[in-house]
Amino acid sequence: KQEVTQIPAALSVPEGENLVLNCSFTDSAIYNLQWFRQDPGKGLTSLLLIQSSQREQTSGRLNASLDKSSGRSTLYIAASQPGDSATYLCAVSPGEKLTFGTGTRLTIIP
Amino acid sequence: DAGVIQSPRHEVTEMGQEVTLRCKPISGHNSLFWYRQTMMRGLELLIYFNNNVPIDDSGMPEDRFSAKMPNASFSTLKIQPSEPRDSAVYFCASSSRQGAPTDTQYFGPGTRLTVL
C-alpha cells in the first residue's frame, strides 16, 4: 500500500526567505506526483504536476522536483510572501487514484 | 467557468439521519472524485467515476455510504444512517482525462459535515 509522508508537519519562516517542503512515498510505481495548496476552509488548488518521466516542473516562484528511485519530491518556494501561508499537500498516483500526504502547514512571518 | 460546485457548504445533523451531499463537476470533465478529509486520517479517496460509471469504490467506508452519478453534470454522496464519526469535510473533484491516465484534479470548496 502506498504511503506518502510529509515532514515537517508545520513550518514557519520569515518573509523573503527561500524554503523547501519535502514529500516521500513508499512505492515508486507512480504515474505522476502533484503538489496542492489548501487554504483554511477552502478546497485544494493544484500547483504543479510532474509526470513520472520528468525530473522537475516550474511555475513562477515554485519549483517541484521528483526522484522516483528514491521516492522523494521537493517543493521549492523562492522569495516567500505572506500570501504563501497555507497547507501544502503532495499526492502520488498510479493512475487516476491519488494518495495524499498529510500536508505541511506553512506560515510566512511578515 | 464556475469550477466544481458543492452543496450544502455546511451540514449539521443528528445521528441516524440521512445526509445527501451534492456535486456539480466542471462542464466537459469526465472523471469525478469524492474525498473525505479528517484530522486523523487526512484526505482519503472514497469513490471515483469515469463517464458516469463508478470505477473504484474501495474507499467507501461502509454500506451506509453510497454515491451516484446519474448524468455528467451531477453526483450525490449519501450517508444513511449518519454517525458522529462521519463528521468531516467532504470534497468533490473533477478532471478531464483527455486520453491521459491522470490529469489535474479540480476541487470544490467542500461540505463540512457535523453529525451530533
JSON list of C-alpha atoms in Angstrom, two decimals:
[
{"chain": "A", "resi": 1, "resn": "LYS", "atom": "CA", "xyz": [0.00, 0.00, 0.00]},
{"chain": "A", "resi": 2, "resn": "GLN", "atom": "CA", "xyz": [1.33, 3.41, -0.98]},
{"chain": "A", "resi": 3, "resn": "GLU", "atom": "CA", "xyz": [2.21, 5.68, 1.93]},
{"chain": "A", "resi": 4, "resn": "VAL", "atom": "CA", "xyz": [3.01, 9.34, 1.50]},
{"chain": "A", "resi": 5, "resn": "THR", "atom": "CA", "xyz": [4.79, 11.29, 4.21]},
{"chain": "A", "resi": 6, "resn": "GLN", "atom": "CA", "xyz": [5.39, 14.99, 4.53]},
{"chain": "A", "resi": 7, "resn": "ILE", "atom": "CA", "xyz": [7.84, 16.34, 7.05]},
{"chain": "A", "resi": 8, "resn": "PRO", "atom": "CA", "xyz": [7.70, 18.71, 8.83]},
{"chain": "A", "resi": 9, "resn": "ALA", "atom": "CA", "xyz": [4.01, 18.94, 9.66]},
{"chain": "A", "resi": 10, "resn": "ALA", "atom": "CA", "xyz": [4.38, 22.66, 10.25]},
{"chain": "A", "resi": 11, "resn": "LEU", "atom": "CA", "xyz": [6.95, 25.27, 9.22]},
{"chain": "A", "resi": 12, "resn": "SER", "atom": "CA", "xyz": [7.33, 28.99, 9.98]},
{"chain": "A", "resi": 13, "resn": "VAL", "atom": "CA", "xyz": [9.77, 31.18, 8.08]},
{"chain": "A", "resi": 14, "resn": "PRO", "atom": "CA", "xyz": [10.33, 34.94, 7.78]},
{"chain": "A", "resi": 15, "resn": "GLU", "atom": "CA", "xyz": [9.08, 36.68, 4.67]},
{"chain": "A", "resi": 16, "resn": "GLY", "atom": "CA", "xyz": [11.55, 36.75, 1.82]},
{"chain": "A", "resi": 17, "resn": "GLU", "atom": "CA", "xyz": [13.30, 33.51, 2.63]},
{"chain": "A", "resi": 18, "resn": "ASN", "atom": "CA", "xyz": [13.54, 30.59, 0.26]},
{"chain": "A", "resi": 19, "resn": "LEU", "atom": "CA", "xyz": [12.18, 27.31, 1.59]},
{"chain": "A", "resi": 20, "resn": "VAL", "atom": "CA", "xyz": [11.82, 23.64, 0.73]},
{"chain": "A", "resi": 21, "resn": "LEU", "atom": "CA", "xyz": [8.94, 21.31, 1.52]},
{"chain": "A", "resi": 22, "resn": "ASN", "atom": "CA", "xyz": [9.51, 17.58, 1.45]},
{"chain": "A", "resi": 23, "resn": "CYS", "atom": "CA", "xyz": [7.41, 14.63, 0.32]},
{"chain": "A", "resi": 24, "resn": "SER", "atom": "CA", "xyz": [8.36, 10.96, 0.39]},
{"chain": "A", "resi": 25, "resn": "PHE", "atom": "CA", "xyz": [6.47, 7.93, -0.91]},
{"chain": "A", "resi": 26, "resn": "THR", "atom": "CA", "xyz": [7.00, 4.20, -0.48]},
{"chain": "A", "resi": 27, "resn": "ASP", "atom": "CA", "xyz": [6.01, 2.80, -3.88]},
{"chain": "A", "resi": 28, "resn": "SER", "atom": "CA", "xyz": [7.95, 4.19, -6.83]},
{"chain": "A", "resi": 29, "resn": "ALA", "atom": "CA", "xyz": [5.45, 2.80, -9.36]},
{"chain": "A", "resi": 30, "resn": "ILE", "atom": "CA", "xyz": [3.73, 6.13, -9.84]},
{"chain": "A", "resi": 31, "resn": "TYR", "atom": "CA", "xyz": [2.42, 7.85, -12.92]},
{"chain": "A", "resi": 32, "resn": "ASN", "atom": "CA", "xyz": [2.80, 11.33, -11.61]},
{"chain": "A", "resi": 33, "resn": "LEU", "atom": "CA", "xyz": [3.13, 13.46, -8.50]},
{"chain": "A", "resi": 34, "resn": "GLN", "atom": "CA", "xyz": [1.17, 16.60, -7.77]},
{"chain": "A", "resi": 35, "resn": "TRP", "atom": "CA", "xyz": [1.56, 19.41, -5.29]},
{"chain": "A", "resi": 36, "resn": "PHE", "atom": "CA", "xyz": [-1.56, 21.12, -3.99]},
{"chain": "A", "resi": 37, "resn": "ARG", "atom": "CA", "xyz": [-2.23, 24.11, -1.82]},
{"chain": "A", "resi": 38, "resn": "GLN", "atom": "CA", "xyz": [-5.10, 24.28, 0.66]},
{"chain": "A", "resi": 39, "resn": "ASP", "atom": "CA", "xyz": [-6.20, 27.49, 2.33]},
{"chain": "A", "resi": 40, "resn": "PRO", "atom": "CA", "xyz": [-8.23, 27.31, 5.56]},
{"chain": "A", "resi": 41, "resn": "GLY", "atom": "CA", "xyz": [-11.85, 26.38, 4.88]},
{"chain": "A", "resi": 42, "resn": "LYS", "atom": "CA", "xyz": [-11.20, 26.01, 1.18]},
{"chain": "A", "resi": 43, "resn": "GLY", "atom": "CA", "xyz": [-10.68, 23.22, -1.30]},
{"chain": "A", "resi": 44, "resn": "LEU", "atom": "CA", "xyz": [-7.37, 22.22, -2.85]},
{"chain": "A", "resi": 45, "resn": "THR", "atom": "CA", "xyz": [-5.69, 24.08, -5.67]},
{"chain": "A", "resi": 46, "resn": "SER", "atom": "CA", "xyz": [-3.26, 22.24, -7.92]},
{"chain": "A", "resi": 47, "resn": "LEU", "atom": "CA", "xyz": [0.14, 23.95, -8.08]},
{"chain": "A", "resi": 48, "resn": "LEU", "atom": "CA", "xyz": [2.35, 21.63, -10.10]},
{"chain": "A", "resi": 49, "resn": "LEU", "atom": "CA", "xyz": [2.08, 18.22, -11.71]},
{"chain": "A", "resi": 50, "resn": "ILE", "atom": "CA", "xyz": [5.22, 16.23, -12.52]},
{"chain": "A", "resi": 51, "resn": "GLN", "atom": "CA", "xyz": [4.94, 13.26, -14.83]},
{"chain": "A", "resi": 52, "resn": "SER", "atom": "CA", "xyz": [7.00, 10.22, -13.82]},
{"chain": "A", "resi": 53, "resn": "SER", "atom": "CA", "xyz": [9.27, 10.74, -16.82]},
{"chain": "A", "resi": 54, "resn": "GLN", "atom": "CA", "xyz": [10.08, 14.29, -15.72]},
{"chain": "A", "resi": 55, "resn": "ARG", "atom": "CA", "xyz": [12.51, 15.47, -13.08]},
{"chain": "A", "resi": 56, "resn": "GLU", "atom": "CA", "xyz": [11.05, 18.88, -12.30]},
{"chain": "A", "resi": 57, "resn": "GLN", "atom": "CA", "xyz": [8.39, 21.46, -13.05]},
{"chain": "A", "resi": 58, "resn": "THR", "atom": "CA", "xyz": [8.43, 25.20, -12.51]},
{"chain": "A", "resi": 59, "resn": "SER", "atom": "CA", "xyz": [5.69, 27.76, -12.14]},
{"chain": "A", "resi": 60, "resn": "GLY", "atom": "CA", "xyz": [6.68, 31.27, -11.15]},
{"chain": "A", "resi": 61, "resn": "ARG", "atom": "CA", "xyz": [8.38, 31.15, -7.76]},
{"chain": "A", "resi": 62, "resn": "LEU", "atom": "CA", "xyz": [7.61, 27.45, -7.36]},
{"chain": "A", "resi": 63, "resn": "ASN", "atom": "CA", "xyz": [9.82, 24.58, -8.44]},
{"chain": "A", "resi": 64, "resn": "ALA", "atom": "CA", "xyz": [8.99, 20.94, -7.81]},
{"chain": "A", "resi": 65, "resn": "SER", "atom": "CA", "xyz": [11.41, 18.08, -8.28]},
{"chain": "A", "resi": 66, "resn": "LEU", "atom": "CA", "xyz": [10.84, 14.35, -8.46]},
{"chain": "A", "resi": 67, "resn": "ASP", "atom": "CA", "xyz": [13.24, 11.48, -7.79]},
{"chain": "A", "resi": 68, "resn": "LYS", "atom": "CA", "xyz": [11.26, 8.31, -8.35]},
{"chain": "A", "resi": 69, "resn": "SER", "atom": "CA", "xyz": [14.08, 5.94, -7.49]},
{"chain": "A", "resi": 70, "resn": "SER", "atom": "CA", "xyz": [14.45, 7.38, -4.01]},
{"chain": "A", "resi": 71, "resn": "GLY", "atom": "CA", "xyz": [10.73, 8.04, -3.55]},
{"chain": "A", "resi": 72, "resn": "ARG", "atom": "CA", "xyz": [11.16, 11.74, -2.92]},
{"chain": "A", "resi": 73, "resn": "SER", "atom": "CA", "xyz": [9.85, 15.06, -4.12]},
{"chain": "A", "resi": 74, "resn": "THR", "atom": "CA", "xyz": [10.57, 18.59, -3.02]},
{"chain": "A", "resi": 75, "resn": "LEU", "atom": "CA", "xyz": [8.67, 21.83, -3.49]},
{"chain": "A", "resi": 76, "resn": "TYR", "atom": "CA", "xyz": [10.93, 24.87, -3.53]},
{"chain": "A", "resi": 77, "resn": "ILE", "atom": "CA", "xyz": [9.37, 28.28, -2.89]},
{"chain": "A", "resi": 78, "resn": "ALA", "atom": "CA", "xyz": [11.54, 31.27, -3.67]},
{"chain": "A", "resi": 79, "resn": "ALA", "atom": "CA", "xyz": [11.27, 34.65, -2.00]},
{"chain": "A", "resi": 80, "resn": "SER", "atom": "CA", "xyz": [8.39, 33.63, 0.25]},
{"chain": "A", "resi": 81, "resn": "GLN", "atom": "CA", "xyz": [5.46, 36.01, 0.80]},
{"chain": "A", "resi": 82, "resn": "PRO", "atom": "CA", "xyz": [2.74, 36.14, 3.48]},
{"chain": "A", "resi": 83, "resn": "GLY", "atom": "CA", "xyz": [0.26, 35.05, 0.80]},
{"chain": "A", "resi": 84, "resn": "ASP", "atom": "CA", "xyz": [2.12, 31.74, 0.55]},
{"chain": "A", "resi": 85, "resn": "SER", "atom": "CA", "xyz": [0.83, 30.80, 4.01]},
{"chain": "A", "resi": 86, "resn": "ALA", "atom": "CA", "xyz": [-1.29, 27.68, 3.55]},
{"chain": "A", "resi": 87, "resn": "THR", "atom": "CA", "xyz": [-1.14, 23.91, 3.88]},
{"chain": "A", "resi": 88, "resn": "TYR", "atom": "CA", "xyz": [0.77, 22.19, 1.09]},
{"chain": "A", "resi": 89, "resn": "LEU", "atom": "CA", "xyz": [-0.05, 18.61, 0.17]},
{"chain": "A", "resi": 90, "resn": "CYS", "atom": "CA", "xyz": [1.65, 16.26, -2.21]},
{"chain": "A", "resi": 91, "resn": "ALA", "atom": "CA", "xyz": [-0.17, 13.40, -3.89]},
{"chain": "A", "resi": 92, "resn": "VAL", "atom": "CA", "xyz": [1.01, 10.46, -5.98]},
{"chain": "A", "resi": 93, "resn": "SER", "atom": "CA", "xyz": [-0.92, 8.32, -8.39]},
{"chain": "A", "resi": 94, "resn": "PRO", "atom": "CA", "xyz": [-0.50, 5.08, -10.32]},
{"chain": "A", "resi": 95, "resn": "GLY", "atom": "CA", "xyz": [-3.43, 6.21, -12.41]},
{"chain": "A", "resi": 96, "resn": "GLU", "atom": "CA", "xyz": [-6.48, 8.25, -11.51]},
{"chain": "A", "resi": 97, "resn": "LYS", "atom": "CA", "xyz": [-6.43, 7.47, -7.79]},
{"chain": "A", "resi": 98, "resn": "LEU", "atom": "CA", "xyz": [-4.47, 9.98, -5.76]},
{"chain": "A", "resi": 99, "resn": "THR", "atom": "CA", "xyz": [-2.83, 9.11, -2.46]},
{"chain": "A", "resi": 100, "resn": "PHE", "atom": "CA", "xyz": [-2.25, 12.24, -0.42]},
{"chain": "A", "resi": 101, "resn": "GLY", "atom": "CA", "xyz": [0.32, 13.09, 2.19]},
{"chain": "A", "resi": 102, "resn": "THR", "atom": "CA", "xyz": [-0.83, 14.67, 5.45]},
{"chain": "A", "resi": 103, "resn": "GLY", "atom": "CA", "xyz": [0.50, 18.06, 4.46]},
{"chain": "A", "resi": 104, "resn": "THR", "atom": "CA", "xyz": [2.85, 20.74, 5.72]},
{"chain": "A", "resi": 105, "resn": "ARG", "atom": "CA", "xyz": [1.27, 23.84, 7.26]},
{"chain": "A", "resi": 106, "resn": "LEU", "atom": "CA", "xyz": [3.39, 26.78, 6.15]},
{"chain": "A", "resi": 107, "resn": "THR", "atom": "CA", "xyz": [3.33, 30.15, 7.88]},
{"chain": "A", "resi": 108, "resn": "ILE", "atom": "CA", "xyz": [5.23, 33.09, 6.41]},
{"chain": "A", "resi": 109, "resn": "ILE", "atom": "CA", "xyz": [6.01, 35.68, 9.06]},
{"chain": "A", "resi": 110, "resn": "PRO", "atom": "CA", "xyz": [5.81, 39.29, 7.80]},
{"chain": "B", "resi": 1, "resn": "ASP", "atom": "CA", "xyz": [-16.03, 28.62, -15.58]},
{"chain": "B", "resi": 2, "resn": "ALA", "atom": "CA", "xyz": [-17.72, 28.30, -12.20]},
{"chain": "B", "resi": 3, "resn": "GLY", "atom": "CA", "xyz": [-15.47, 25.49, -11.05]},
{"chain": "B", "resi": 4, "resn": "VAL", "atom": "CA", "xyz": [-16.67, 22.47, -9.11]},
{"chain": "B", "resi": 5, "resn": "ILE", "atom": "CA", "xyz": [-19.82, 23.31, -7.15]},
{"chain": "B", "resi": 6, "resn": "GLN", "atom": "CA", "xyz": [-20.76, 21.56, -3.93]},
{"chain": "B", "resi": 7, "resn": "SER", "atom": "CA", "xyz": [-23.82, 21.91, -1.77]},
{"chain": "B", "resi": 8, "resn": "PRO", "atom": "CA", "xyz": [-24.51, 22.41, 1.00]},
{"chain": "B", "resi": 9, "resn": "ARG", "atom": "CA", "xyz": [-21.34, 24.08, 2.27]},
{"chain": "B", "resi": 10, "resn": "HIS", "atom": "CA", "xyz": [-22.18, 23.19, 5.85]},
{"chain": "B", "resi": 11, "resn": "GLU", "atom": "CA", "xyz": [-24.45, 20.48, 7.20]},
{"chain": "B", "resi": 12, "resn": "VAL", "atom": "CA", "xyz": [-25.29, 19.78, 10.81]},
{"chain": "B", "resi": 13, "resn": "THR", "atom": "CA", "xyz": [-27.45, 16.78, 11.50]},
{"chain": "B", "resi": 14, "resn": "GLU", "atom": "CA", "xyz": [-28.27, 14.34, 14.25]},
{"chain": "B", "resi": 15, "resn": "MET", "atom": "CA", "xyz": [-27.07, 10.78, 14.44]},
{"chain": "B", "resi": 16, "resn": "GLY", "atom": "CA", "xyz": [-29.27, 8.43, 12.49]},
{"chain": "B", "resi": 17, "resn": "GLN", "atom": "CA", "xyz": [-30.42, 10.99, 9.95]},
{"chain": "B", "resi": 18, "resn": "GLU", "atom": "CA", "xyz": [-29.85, 10.67, 6.22]},
{"chain": "B", "resi": 19, "resn": "VAL", "atom": "CA", "xyz": [-27.38, 13.10, 4.69]},
{"chain": "B", "resi": 20, "resn": "THR", "atom": "CA", "xyz": [-27.05, 13.87, 0.97]},
{"chain": "B", "resi": 21, "resn": "LEU", "atom": "CA", "xyz": [-24.13, 15.83, -0.40]},
{"chain": "B", "resi": 22, "resn": "ARG", "atom": "CA", "xyz": [-24.23, 17.18, -3.93]},
{"chain": "B", "resi": 23, "resn": "CYS", "atom": "CA", "xyz": [-21.63, 17.96, -6.56]},
{"chain": "B", "resi": 24, "resn": "LYS", "atom": "CA", "xyz": [-21.63, 19.55, -9.97]},
{"chain": "B", "resi": 25, "resn": "PRO", "atom": "CA", "xyz": [-18.34, 18.93, -11.82]},
{"chain": "B", "resi": 26, "resn": "ILE", "atom": "CA", "xyz": [-16.74, 21.30, -14.28]},
{"chain": "B", "resi": 27, "resn": "SER", "atom": "CA", "xyz": [-18.51, 21.13, -17.60]},
{"chain": "B", "resi": 28, "resn": "GLY", "atom": "CA", "xyz": [-16.74, 18.80, -20.01]},
{"chain": "B", "resi": 29, "resn": "HIS", "atom": "CA", "xyz": [-14.87, 16.87, -17.33]},
{"chain": "B", "resi": 30, "resn": "ASN", "atom": "CA", "xyz": [-15.45, 13.15, -17.46]},
{"chain": "B", "resi": 31, "resn": "SER", "atom": "CA", "xyz": [-13.96, 11.99, -14.15]},
{"chain": "B", "resi": 32, "resn": "LEU", "atom": "CA", "xyz": [-15.43, 12.78, -10.74]},
{"chain": "B", "resi": 33, "resn": "PHE", "atom": "CA", "xyz": [-13.97, 12.01, -7.33]},
{"chain": "B", "resi": 34, "resn": "TRP", "atom": "CA", "xyz": [-15.35, 12.08, -3.78]},
{"chain": "B", "resi": 35, "resn": "TYR", "atom": "CA", "xyz": [-12.86, 12.60, -0.93]},
{"chain": "B", "resi": 36, "resn": "ARG", "atom": "CA", "xyz": [-13.16, 12.84, 2.83]},
{"chain": "B", "resi": 37, "resn": "GLN", "atom": "CA", "xyz": [-10.77, 14.90, 4.96]},
{"chain": "B", "resi": 38, "resn": "THR", "atom": "CA", "xyz": [-10.32, 14.47, 8.71]},
{"chain": "B", "resi": 39, "resn": "MET", "atom": "CA", "xyz": [-7.60, 15.50, 11.10]},
{"chain": "B", "resi": 40, "resn": "MET", "atom": "CA", "xyz": [-6.85, 11.89, 11.97]},
{"chain": "B", "resi": 41, "resn": "ARG", "atom": "CA", "xyz": [-6.78, 10.33, 8.52]},
{"chain": "B", "resi": 42, "resn": "GLY", "atom": "CA", "xyz": [-6.05, 13.23, 6.21]},
{"chain": "B", "resi": 43, "resn": "LEU", "atom": "CA", "xyz": [-7.52, 13.25, 2.71]},
{"chain": "B", "resi": 44, "resn": "GLU", "atom": "CA", "xyz": [-8.92, 9.91, 1.54]},
{"chain": "B", "resi": 45, "resn": "LEU", "atom": "CA", "xyz": [-10.48, 8.95, -1.77]},
{"chain": "B", "resi": 46, "resn": "LEU", "atom": "CA", "xyz": [-13.91, 7.41, -1.26]},
{"chain": "B", "resi": 47, "resn": "ILE", "atom": "CA", "xyz": [-15.04, 6.69, -4.82]},
{"chain": "B", "resi": 48, "resn": "TYR", "atom": "CA", "xyz": [-14.49, 7.90, -8.34]},
{"chain": "B", "resi": 49, "resn": "PHE", "atom": "CA", "xyz": [-16.48, 7.83, -11.56]},
{"chain": "B", "resi": 50, "resn": "ASN", "atom": "CA", "xyz": [-15.41, 7.93, -15.16]},
{"chain": "B", "resi": 51, "resn": "ASN", "atom": "CA", "xyz": [-18.05, 8.80, -17.75]},
{"chain": "B", "resi": 52, "resn": "ASN", "atom": "CA", "xyz": [-20.70, 8.48, -15.01]},
{"chain": "B", "resi": 53, "resn": "VAL", "atom": "CA", "xyz": [-19.67, 4.89, -14.19]},
{"chain": "B", "resi": 54, "resn": "PRO", "atom": "CA", "xyz": [-18.25, 4.04, -10.74]},
{"chain": "B", "resi": 55, "resn": "ILE", "atom": "CA", "xyz": [-14.72, 2.77, -11.30]},
{"chain": "B", "resi": 56, "resn": "ASP", "atom": "CA", "xyz": [-13.40, 2.25, -7.79]},
{"chain": "B", "resi": 57, "resn": "ASP", "atom": "CA", "xyz": [-15.41, 2.40, -4.58]},
{"chain": "B", "resi": 58, "resn": "SER", "atom": "CA", "xyz": [-12.88, 0.62, -2.39]},
{"chain": "B", "resi": 59, "resn": "GLY", "atom": "CA", "xyz": [-12.52, 3.69, -0.23]},
{"chain": "B", "resi": 60, "resn": "MET", "atom": "CA", "xyz": [-16.17, 3.80, 0.76]},
{"chain": "B", "resi": 61, "resn": "PRO", "atom": "CA", "xyz": [-16.04, 3.03, 4.47]},
{"chain": "B", "resi": 62, "resn": "GLU", "atom": "CA", "xyz": [-19.28, 1.16, 4.98]},
{"chain": "B", "resi": 63, "resn": "ASP", "atom": "CA", "xyz": [-22.55, 0.20, 3.38]},
{"chain": "B", "resi": 64, "resn": "ARG", "atom": "CA", "xyz": [-24.02, 3.31, 4.97]},
{"chain": "B", "resi": 65, "resn": "PHE", "atom": "CA", "xyz": [-22.25, 5.28, 2.26]},
{"chain": "B", "resi": 66, "resn": "SER", "atom": "CA", "xyz": [-23.46, 5.32, -1.33]},
{"chain": "B", "resi": 67, "resn": "ALA", "atom": "CA", "xyz": [-22.69, 7.50, -4.33]},
{"chain": "B", "resi": 68, "resn": "LYS", "atom": "CA", "xyz": [-24.43, 8.03, -7.64]},
{"chain": "B", "resi": 69, "resn": "MET", "atom": "CA", "xyz": [-23.76, 9.92, -10.81]},
{"chain": "B", "resi": 70, "resn": "PRO", "atom": "CA", "xyz": [-26.98, 9.93, -12.86]},
{"chain": "B", "resi": 71, "resn": "ASN", "atom": "CA", "xyz": [-25.53, 12.22, -15.52]},
{"chain": "B", "resi": 72, "resn": "ALA", "atom": "CA", "xyz": [-22.35, 14.05, -16.45]},
{"chain": "B", "resi": 73, "resn": "SER", "atom": "CA", "xyz": [-23.25, 17.17, -14.51]},
{"chain": "B", "resi": 74, "resn": "PHE", "atom": "CA", "xyz": [-24.40, 15.84, -11.16]},
{"chain": "B", "resi": 75, "resn": "SER", "atom": "CA", "xyz": [-23.32, 13.45, -8.42]},
{"chain": "B", "resi": 76, "resn": "THR", "atom": "CA", "xyz": [-24.50, 12.69, -4.90]},
{"chain": "B", "resi": 77, "resn": "LEU", "atom": "CA", "xyz": [-22.90, 11.12, -1.87]},
{"chain": "B", "resi": 78, "resn": "LYS", "atom": "CA", "xyz": [-25.39, 9.78, 0.63]},
{"chain": "B", "resi": 79, "resn": "ILE", "atom": "CA", "xyz": [-24.88, 8.62, 4.19]},
{"chain": "B", "resi": 80, "resn": "GLN", "atom": "CA", "xyz": [-27.72, 6.67, 5.78]},
{"chain": "B", "resi": 81, "resn": "PRO", "atom": "CA", "xyz": [-27.81, 6.46, 8.74]},
{"chain": "B", "resi": 82, "resn": "SER", "atom": "CA", "xyz": [-25.23, 9.05, 9.72]},
{"chain": "B", "resi": 83, "resn": "GLU", "atom": "CA", "xyz": [-22.97, 8.63, 12.76]},
{"chain": "B", "resi": 84, "resn": "PRO", "atom": "CA", "xyz": [-20.80, 11.11, 14.70]},
{"chain": "B", "resi": 85, "resn": "ARG", "atom": "CA", "xyz": [-17.63, 9.54, 13.26]},
{"chain": "B", "resi": 86, "resn": "ASP", "atom": "CA", "xyz": [-18.77, 10.60, 9.78]},
{"chain": "B", "resi": 87, "resn": "SER", "atom": "CA", "xyz": [-18.09, 14.21, 10.75]},
{"chain": "B", "resi": 88, "resn": "ALA", "atom": "CA", "xyz": [-15.54, 15.50, 8.25]},
{"chain": "B", "resi": 89, "resn": "VAL", "atom": "CA", "xyz": [-15.10, 17.74, 5.25]},
{"chain": "B", "resi": 90, "resn": "TYR", "atom": "CA", "xyz": [-16.21, 16.04, 2.05]},
{"chain": "B", "resi": 91, "resn": "PHE", "atom": "CA", "xyz": [-14.67, 17.22, -1.20]},
{"chain": "B", "resi": 92, "resn": "CYS", "atom": "CA", "xyz": [-15.71, 16.60, -4.74]},
{"chain": "B", "resi": 93, "resn": "ALA", "atom": "CA", "xyz": [-13.17, 16.94, -7.55]},
{"chain": "B", "resi": 94, "resn": "SER", "atom": "CA", "xyz": [-13.31, 16.56, -11.31]},
{"chain": "B", "resi": 95, "resn": "SER", "atom": "CA", "xyz": [-10.78, 16.13, -14.08]},
{"chain": "B", "resi": 96, "resn": "SER", "atom": "CA", "xyz": [-10.67, 15.82, -17.82]},
{"chain": "B", "resi": 97, "resn": "ARG", "atom": "CA", "xyz": [-8.94, 12.65, -18.82]},
{"chain": "B", "resi": 98, "resn": "GLN", "atom": "CA", "xyz": [-8.14, 13.73, -22.36]},
{"chain": "B", "resi": 99, "resn": "GLY", "atom": "CA", "xyz": [-6.63, 10.35, -23.09]},
{"chain": "B", "resi": 100, "resn": "ALA", "atom": "CA", "xyz": [-4.08, 10.52, -20.28]},
{"chain": "B", "resi": 101, "resn": "PRO", "atom": "CA", "xyz": [-4.43, 8.34, -17.17]},
{"chain": "B", "resi": 102, "resn": "THR", "atom": "CA", "xyz": [-4.19, 11.29, -14.90]},
{"chain": "B", "resi": 103, "resn": "ASP", "atom": "CA", "xyz": [-4.82, 14.97, -15.27]},
{"chain": "B", "resi": 104, "resn": "THR", "atom": "CA", "xyz": [-5.02, 17.75, -12.77]},
{"chain": "B", "resi": 105, "resn": "GLN", "atom": "CA", "xyz": [-7.98, 17.38, -10.44]},
{"chain": "B", "resi": 106, "resn": "TYR", "atom": "CA", "xyz": [-10.01, 20.49, -9.66]},
{"chain": "B", "resi": 107, "resn": "PHE", "atom": "CA", "xyz": [-11.52, 20.53, -6.21]},
{"chain": "B", "resi": 108, "resn": "GLY", "atom": "CA", "xyz": [-14.74, 22.03, -4.96]},
{"chain": "B", "resi": 109, "resn": "PRO", "atom": "CA", "xyz": [-14.88, 24.08, -1.75]},
{"chain": "B", "resi": 110, "resn": "GLY", "atom": "CA", "xyz": [-16.08, 21.11, 0.29]},
{"chain": "B", "resi": 111, "resn": "THR", "atom": "CA", "xyz": [-19.02, 20.33, 2.54]},
{"chain": "B", "resi": 112, "resn": "ARG", "atom": "CA", "xyz": [-18.33, 20.44, 6.25]},
{"chain": "B", "resi": 113, "resn": "LEU", "atom": "CA", "xyz": [-20.49, 17.76, 7.85]},
{"chain": "B", "resi": 114, "resn": "THR", "atom": "CA", "xyz": [-21.14, 17.63, 11.57]},
{"chain": "B", "resi": 115, "resn": "VAL", "atom": "CA", "xyz": [-23.11, 14.71, 12.97]},
{"chain": "B", "resi": 116, "resn": "LEU", "atom": "CA", "xyz": [-24.22, 15.25, 16.55]}
]
